[in-house]
Coordinates of C-alpha atoms in Angstrom, one line a residue:
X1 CA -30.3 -7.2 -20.7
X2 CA -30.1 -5.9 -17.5
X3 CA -27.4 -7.8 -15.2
X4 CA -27.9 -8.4 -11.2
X5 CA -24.7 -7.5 -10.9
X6 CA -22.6 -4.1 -11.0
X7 CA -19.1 -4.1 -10.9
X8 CA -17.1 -0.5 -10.6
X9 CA -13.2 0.5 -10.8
X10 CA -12.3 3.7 -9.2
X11 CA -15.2 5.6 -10.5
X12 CA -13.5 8.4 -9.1
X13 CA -10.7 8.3 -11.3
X14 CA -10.9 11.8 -14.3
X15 CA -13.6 13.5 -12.6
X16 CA -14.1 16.6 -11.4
X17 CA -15.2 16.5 -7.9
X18 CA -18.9 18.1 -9.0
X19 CA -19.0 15.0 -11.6
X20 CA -18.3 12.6 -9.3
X21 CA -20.7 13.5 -7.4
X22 CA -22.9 13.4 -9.8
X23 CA -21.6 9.7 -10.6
X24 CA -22.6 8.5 -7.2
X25 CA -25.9 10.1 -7.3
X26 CA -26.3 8.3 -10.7
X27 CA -24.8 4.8 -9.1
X28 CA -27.6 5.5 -5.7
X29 CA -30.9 6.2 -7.9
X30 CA -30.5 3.6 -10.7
X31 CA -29.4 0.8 -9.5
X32 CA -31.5 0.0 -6.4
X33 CA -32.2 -3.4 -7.8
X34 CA -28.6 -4.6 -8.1
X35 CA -25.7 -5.6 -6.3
X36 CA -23.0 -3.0 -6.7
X37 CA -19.0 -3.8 -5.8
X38 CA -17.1 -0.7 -6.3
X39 CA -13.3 -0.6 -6.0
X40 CA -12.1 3.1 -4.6
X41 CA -9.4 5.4 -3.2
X42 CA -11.8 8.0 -2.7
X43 CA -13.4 9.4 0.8
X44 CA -15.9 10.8 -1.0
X45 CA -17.2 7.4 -2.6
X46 CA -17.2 5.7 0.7
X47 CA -18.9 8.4 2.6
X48 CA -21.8 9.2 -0.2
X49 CA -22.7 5.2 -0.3
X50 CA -22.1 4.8 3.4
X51 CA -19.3 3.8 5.6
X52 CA -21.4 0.6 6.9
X53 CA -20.9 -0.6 3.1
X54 CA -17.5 -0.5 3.3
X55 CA -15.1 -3.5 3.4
X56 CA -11.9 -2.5 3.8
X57 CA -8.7 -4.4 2.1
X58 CA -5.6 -3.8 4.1
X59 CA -2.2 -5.9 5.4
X60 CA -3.9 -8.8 4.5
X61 CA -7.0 -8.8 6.3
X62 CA -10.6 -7.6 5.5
X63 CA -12.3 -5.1 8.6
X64 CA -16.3 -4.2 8.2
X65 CA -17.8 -1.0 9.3
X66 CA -21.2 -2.3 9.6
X67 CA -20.7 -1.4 13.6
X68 CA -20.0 2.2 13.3
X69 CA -23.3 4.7 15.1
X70 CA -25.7 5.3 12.6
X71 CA -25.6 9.0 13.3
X72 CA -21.7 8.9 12.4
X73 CA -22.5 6.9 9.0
X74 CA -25.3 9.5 8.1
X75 CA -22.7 12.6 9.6
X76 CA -19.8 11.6 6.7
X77 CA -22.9 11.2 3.5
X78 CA -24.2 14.6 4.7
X79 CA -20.1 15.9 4.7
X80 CA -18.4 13.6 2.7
X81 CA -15.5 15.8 2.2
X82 CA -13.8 13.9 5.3
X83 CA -10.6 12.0 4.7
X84 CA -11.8 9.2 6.6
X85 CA -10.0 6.4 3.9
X86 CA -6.7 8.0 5.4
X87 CA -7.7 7.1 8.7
X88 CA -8.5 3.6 8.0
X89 CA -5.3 3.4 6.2
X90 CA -2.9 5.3 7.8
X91 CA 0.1 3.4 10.1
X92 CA -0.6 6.4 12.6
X93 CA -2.5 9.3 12.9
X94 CA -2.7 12.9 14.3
X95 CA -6.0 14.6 14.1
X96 CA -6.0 18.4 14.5
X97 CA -8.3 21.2 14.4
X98 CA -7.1 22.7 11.5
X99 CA -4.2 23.9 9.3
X100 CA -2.5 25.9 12.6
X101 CA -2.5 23.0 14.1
X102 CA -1.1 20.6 11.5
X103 CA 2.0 23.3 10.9
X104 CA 2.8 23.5 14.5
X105 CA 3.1 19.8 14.7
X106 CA 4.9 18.9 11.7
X107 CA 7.5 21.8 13.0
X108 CA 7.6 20.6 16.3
X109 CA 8.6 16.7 15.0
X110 CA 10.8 18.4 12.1
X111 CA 12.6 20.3 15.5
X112 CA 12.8 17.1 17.5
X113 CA 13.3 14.3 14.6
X114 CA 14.7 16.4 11.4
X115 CA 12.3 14.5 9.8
X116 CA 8.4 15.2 9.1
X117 CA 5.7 12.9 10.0
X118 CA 5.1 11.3 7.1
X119 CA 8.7 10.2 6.9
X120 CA 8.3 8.1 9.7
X121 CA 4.1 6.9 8.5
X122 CA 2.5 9.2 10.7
X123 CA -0.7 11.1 8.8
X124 CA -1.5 14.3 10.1
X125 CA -5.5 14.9 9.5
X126 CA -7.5 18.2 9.8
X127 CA -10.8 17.5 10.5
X128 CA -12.1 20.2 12.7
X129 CA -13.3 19.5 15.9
X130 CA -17.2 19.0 15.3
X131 CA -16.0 16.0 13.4
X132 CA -13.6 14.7 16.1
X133 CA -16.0 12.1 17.5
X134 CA -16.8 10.4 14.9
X135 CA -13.4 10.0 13.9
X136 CA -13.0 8.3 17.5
X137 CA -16.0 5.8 16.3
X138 CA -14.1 5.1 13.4
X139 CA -10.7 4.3 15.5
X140 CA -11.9 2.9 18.1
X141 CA -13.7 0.3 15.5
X142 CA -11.0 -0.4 13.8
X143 CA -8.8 -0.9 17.1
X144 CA -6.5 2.1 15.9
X145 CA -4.8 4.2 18.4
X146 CA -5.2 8.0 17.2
X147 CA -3.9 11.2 18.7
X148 CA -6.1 13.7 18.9
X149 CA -5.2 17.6 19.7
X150 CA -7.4 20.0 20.4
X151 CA -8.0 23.2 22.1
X152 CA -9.3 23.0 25.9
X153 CA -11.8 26.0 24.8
X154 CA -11.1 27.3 28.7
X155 CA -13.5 24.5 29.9
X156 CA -11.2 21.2 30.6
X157 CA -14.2 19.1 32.1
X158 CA -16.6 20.0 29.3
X159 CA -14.8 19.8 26.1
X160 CA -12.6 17.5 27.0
X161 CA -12.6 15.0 30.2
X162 CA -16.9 14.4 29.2
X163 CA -16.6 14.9 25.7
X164 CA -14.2 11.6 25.6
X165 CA -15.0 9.7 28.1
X166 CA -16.9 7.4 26.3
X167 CA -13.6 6.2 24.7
X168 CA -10.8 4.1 25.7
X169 CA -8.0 6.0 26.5
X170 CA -5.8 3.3 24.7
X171 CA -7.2 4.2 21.7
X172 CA -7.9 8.0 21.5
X173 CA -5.1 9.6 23.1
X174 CA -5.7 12.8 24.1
X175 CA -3.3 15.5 23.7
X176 CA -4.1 19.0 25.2
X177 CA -3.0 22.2 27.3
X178 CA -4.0 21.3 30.7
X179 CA -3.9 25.4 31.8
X180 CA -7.7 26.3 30.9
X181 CA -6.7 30.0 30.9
X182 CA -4.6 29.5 27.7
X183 CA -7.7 28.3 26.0
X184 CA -6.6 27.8 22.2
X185 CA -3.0 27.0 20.2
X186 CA -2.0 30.8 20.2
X187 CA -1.7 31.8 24.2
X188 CA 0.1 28.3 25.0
X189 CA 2.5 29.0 22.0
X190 CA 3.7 31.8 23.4
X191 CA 4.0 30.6 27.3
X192 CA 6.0 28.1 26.0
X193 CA 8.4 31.3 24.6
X194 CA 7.8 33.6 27.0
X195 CA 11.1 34.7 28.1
X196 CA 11.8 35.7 24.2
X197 CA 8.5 37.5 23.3
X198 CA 10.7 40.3 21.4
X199 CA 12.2 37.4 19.5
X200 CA 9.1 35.6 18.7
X201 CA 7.6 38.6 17.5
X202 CA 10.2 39.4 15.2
X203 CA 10.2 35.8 13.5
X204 CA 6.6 36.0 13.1
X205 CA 5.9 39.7 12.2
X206 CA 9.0 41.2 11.2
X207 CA 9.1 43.8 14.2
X208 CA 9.1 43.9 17.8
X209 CA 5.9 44.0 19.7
X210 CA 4.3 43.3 23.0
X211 CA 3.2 40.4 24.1
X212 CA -0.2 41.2 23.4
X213 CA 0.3 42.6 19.4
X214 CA 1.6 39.6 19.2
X215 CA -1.0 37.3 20.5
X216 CA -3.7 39.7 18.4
X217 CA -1.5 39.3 15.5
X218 CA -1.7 35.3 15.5
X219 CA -5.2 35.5 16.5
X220 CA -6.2 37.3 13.6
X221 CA -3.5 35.7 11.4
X222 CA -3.5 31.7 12.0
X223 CA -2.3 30.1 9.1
X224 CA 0.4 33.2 8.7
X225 CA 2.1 32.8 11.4
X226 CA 2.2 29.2 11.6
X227 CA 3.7 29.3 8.0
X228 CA 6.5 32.0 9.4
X229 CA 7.1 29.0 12.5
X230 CA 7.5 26.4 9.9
X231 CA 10.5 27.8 7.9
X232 CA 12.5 28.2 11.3
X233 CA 11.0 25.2 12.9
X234 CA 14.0 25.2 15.3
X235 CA 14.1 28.5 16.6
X236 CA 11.2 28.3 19.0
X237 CA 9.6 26.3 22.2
X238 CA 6.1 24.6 21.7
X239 CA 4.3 23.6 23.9
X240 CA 4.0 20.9 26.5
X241 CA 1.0 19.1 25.2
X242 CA 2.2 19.1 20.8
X243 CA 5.2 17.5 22.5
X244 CA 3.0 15.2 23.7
X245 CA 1.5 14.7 20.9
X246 CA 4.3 14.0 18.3
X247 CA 6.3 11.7 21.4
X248 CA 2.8 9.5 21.3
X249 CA 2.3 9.3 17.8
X250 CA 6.6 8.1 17.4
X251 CA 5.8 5.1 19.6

């Protein structure tokens, strides 16, 4: 006999990521007729069956997402490989671009805390920047401040004074370089060690080259040199704004 009622544990739990997708299509198209409770851990889950579904569980007190834009809802099922349960979970977040990003930070907290973010409950999320706003829907419904870093892409009004503005400022913090001409991570890492280029280089390449080598070097070798940073996380400067950044998110 077929029962009104569906009741799931972590259906996420042994399955390859294809099979569990496969499971939620499974859960969608034959069970239209019942009411489903389904007890996860997974992103995935919650963004397939939709985020306005979800009840979340947490300190003691129950939050809805039945408020979050439709379009944002519909924008994590169509990408559900989003980490937005870390979000909703975490004490305090970082959001960043991308794995550049993440290293710098975690080296610049490791320099001025000898600790790394997660020590001290901060959860640093890559989610590249397409996906930044509705990340910002998701915080600012849940009433949980977020810093997010990003690039200034040379256009400070555009990508980032109208992109936002639409947010409280309480809430999404905003942490970038406020010269437009060093328009990404790479040119405002190396301001910030200007006066040791030669030194720089050497840490991050193994030789000594100009200062722009170097900045083609990066450019073309993100996630390299970022690693190279990381193991000497207190032998450089970073700049003004991921000091900003790691300062907000310590609060």
């Amino acid at each position: 006999r077929k029962t009104s009622i569906l009741l799931i544990e972590e259906p996420e739990n042994n399955l390859s990521y294809t099979n569990m997708a496969k499971l939620v299509s499974e859960i969608i198209d034959k069970n239209k007729d019942r009411q489903i409770f389904i007890a996860t851990h997974s992103s995935f889950i919650v963004n397939k069956l939709g985020l306005d579904k979800i009840i979340l569980l947490y300190n003691k007190a129950q939050t809805s997402l039945k408020k979050l834009p439709h379009d944002t809802i519909e924008y994590f099922k169509k990408l559900p490989g989003y980490d937005t349960l870390r979000l909703a979970l975490a004490e305090k977040v970082i959001l960043v671009e991308g794995p550049t990003d993440e290293l710098i930070i975690q080296a610049a907290y490791l320099k001025a805390y000898d600790c790394l973010p997660i020590a001290d409950g901060i959860d640093i999320i890559s989610v590249r920047s397409l996906a930044f706003k509705r990340f910002c829907d998701m915080a600012m419904l849940l009433n949980k401040p977020i810093v997010l870093v990003t690039d200034n892409d040379g256009d400070i009004q555009g990508n980032i004074n109208k992109k936002y503005k639409a947010y409280d400022k309480s809430i999404v913090i905003l942490a970038y370089e406020k010269n437009q001409s060093f328009n990404t991570l790479e040119p405002s890492f190396l301001n910030a060690n200007i006066d040791r280029i030669a030194e720089l280089s050497k840490l991050i390449t193994g030789e000594e080259k100009t200062y722009a080598d170097l900045l083609n070097f990066m450019i073309k070798n993100k996630t390299e040199w970022a690693l190279r940073v990381f193991d000497h996380p207190k032998s450089v400067n970073y700049p003004e704004y991921i000091n900003d950044a790691i300062q907000y998110a310590k609060k």
